mmCIF file of C-alpha atoms in Angstrom:
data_model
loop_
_atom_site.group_PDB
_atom_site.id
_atom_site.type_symbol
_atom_site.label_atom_id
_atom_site.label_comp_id
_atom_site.label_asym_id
_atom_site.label_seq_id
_atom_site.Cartn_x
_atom_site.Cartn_y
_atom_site.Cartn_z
ATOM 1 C CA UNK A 28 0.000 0.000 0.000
ATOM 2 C CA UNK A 29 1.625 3.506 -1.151
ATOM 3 C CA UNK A 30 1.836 5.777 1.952
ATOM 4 C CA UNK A 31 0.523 9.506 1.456
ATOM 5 C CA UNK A 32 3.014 12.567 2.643
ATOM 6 C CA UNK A 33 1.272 15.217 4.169
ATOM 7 C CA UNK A 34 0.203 18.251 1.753
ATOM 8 C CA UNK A 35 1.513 21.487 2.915
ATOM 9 C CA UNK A 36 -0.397 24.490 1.394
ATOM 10 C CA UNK A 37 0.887 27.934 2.370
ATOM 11 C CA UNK A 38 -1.353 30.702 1.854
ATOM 12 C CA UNK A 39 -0.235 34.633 2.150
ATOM 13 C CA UNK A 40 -2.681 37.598 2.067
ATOM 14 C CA UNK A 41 -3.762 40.933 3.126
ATOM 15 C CA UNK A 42 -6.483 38.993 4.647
ATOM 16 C CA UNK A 43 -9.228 41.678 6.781
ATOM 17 C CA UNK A 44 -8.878 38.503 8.988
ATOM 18 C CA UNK A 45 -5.568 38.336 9.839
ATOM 19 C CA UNK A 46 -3.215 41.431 10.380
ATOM 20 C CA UNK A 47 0.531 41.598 8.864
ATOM 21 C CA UNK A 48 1.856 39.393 12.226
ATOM 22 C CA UNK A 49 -0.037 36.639 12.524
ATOM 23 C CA UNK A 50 -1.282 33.421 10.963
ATOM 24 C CA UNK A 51 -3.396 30.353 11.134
ATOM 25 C CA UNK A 52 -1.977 27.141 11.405
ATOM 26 C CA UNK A 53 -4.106 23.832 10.635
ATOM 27 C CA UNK A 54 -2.495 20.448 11.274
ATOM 28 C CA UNK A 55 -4.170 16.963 9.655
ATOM 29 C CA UNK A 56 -3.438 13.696 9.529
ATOM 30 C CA UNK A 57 -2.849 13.918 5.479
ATOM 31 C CA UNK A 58 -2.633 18.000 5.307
ATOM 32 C CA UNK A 59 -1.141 21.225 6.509
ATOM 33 C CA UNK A 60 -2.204 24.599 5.972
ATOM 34 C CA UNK A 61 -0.615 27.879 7.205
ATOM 35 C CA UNK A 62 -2.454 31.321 6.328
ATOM 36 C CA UNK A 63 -0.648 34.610 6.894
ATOM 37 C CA UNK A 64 -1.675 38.108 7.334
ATOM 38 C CA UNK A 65 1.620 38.877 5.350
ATOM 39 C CA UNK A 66 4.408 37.140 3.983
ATOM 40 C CA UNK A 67 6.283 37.927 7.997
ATOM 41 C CA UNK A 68 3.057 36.202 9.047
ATOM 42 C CA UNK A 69 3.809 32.736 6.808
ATOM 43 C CA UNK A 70 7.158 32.943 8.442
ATOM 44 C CA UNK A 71 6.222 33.042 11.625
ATOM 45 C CA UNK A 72 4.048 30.231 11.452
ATOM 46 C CA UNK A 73 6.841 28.422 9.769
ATOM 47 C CA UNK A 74 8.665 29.116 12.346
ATOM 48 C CA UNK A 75 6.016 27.469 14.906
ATOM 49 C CA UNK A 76 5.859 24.547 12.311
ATOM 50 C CA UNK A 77 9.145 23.599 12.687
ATOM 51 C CA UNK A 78 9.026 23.922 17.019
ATOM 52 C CA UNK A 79 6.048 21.580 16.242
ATOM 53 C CA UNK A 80 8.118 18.873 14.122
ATOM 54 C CA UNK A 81 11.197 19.054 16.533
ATOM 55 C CA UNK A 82 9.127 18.757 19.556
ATOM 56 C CA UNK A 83 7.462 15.869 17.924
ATOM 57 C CA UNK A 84 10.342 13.692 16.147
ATOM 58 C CA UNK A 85 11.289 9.993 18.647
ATOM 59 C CA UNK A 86 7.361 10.185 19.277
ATOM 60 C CA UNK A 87 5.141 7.587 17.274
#
């Protein structure tokens, strides 16, 4: 059985949402998506991303 890699789908706008700083970050079993206020906003949730993935790596 082929095993699916997670989708990561980065998304930045001037959203009226979501001001220059911050971001959404949605984690799924098969998906990913980060939505920023601003580009500084993507790469600050980045940022969190990776904290996530080295917190989580020797855990099953």
């Amino acid at each position: 059985m082929k095993k699916l890699l997670p989708t990561l789908v980065l998304f930045a706008t001037g959203s009226l949402c979501l001001s220059a700083k911050n971001y959404t970050l949605d984690v799924a079993t098969t998906s990913i998506s980060l939505r920023g206020g601003s580009a500084q906003g993507v790469f600050y949730g980045l940022q969190s991303l990776r904290q996530l993935i080295v917190a989580g790596r020797g855990t099953k």
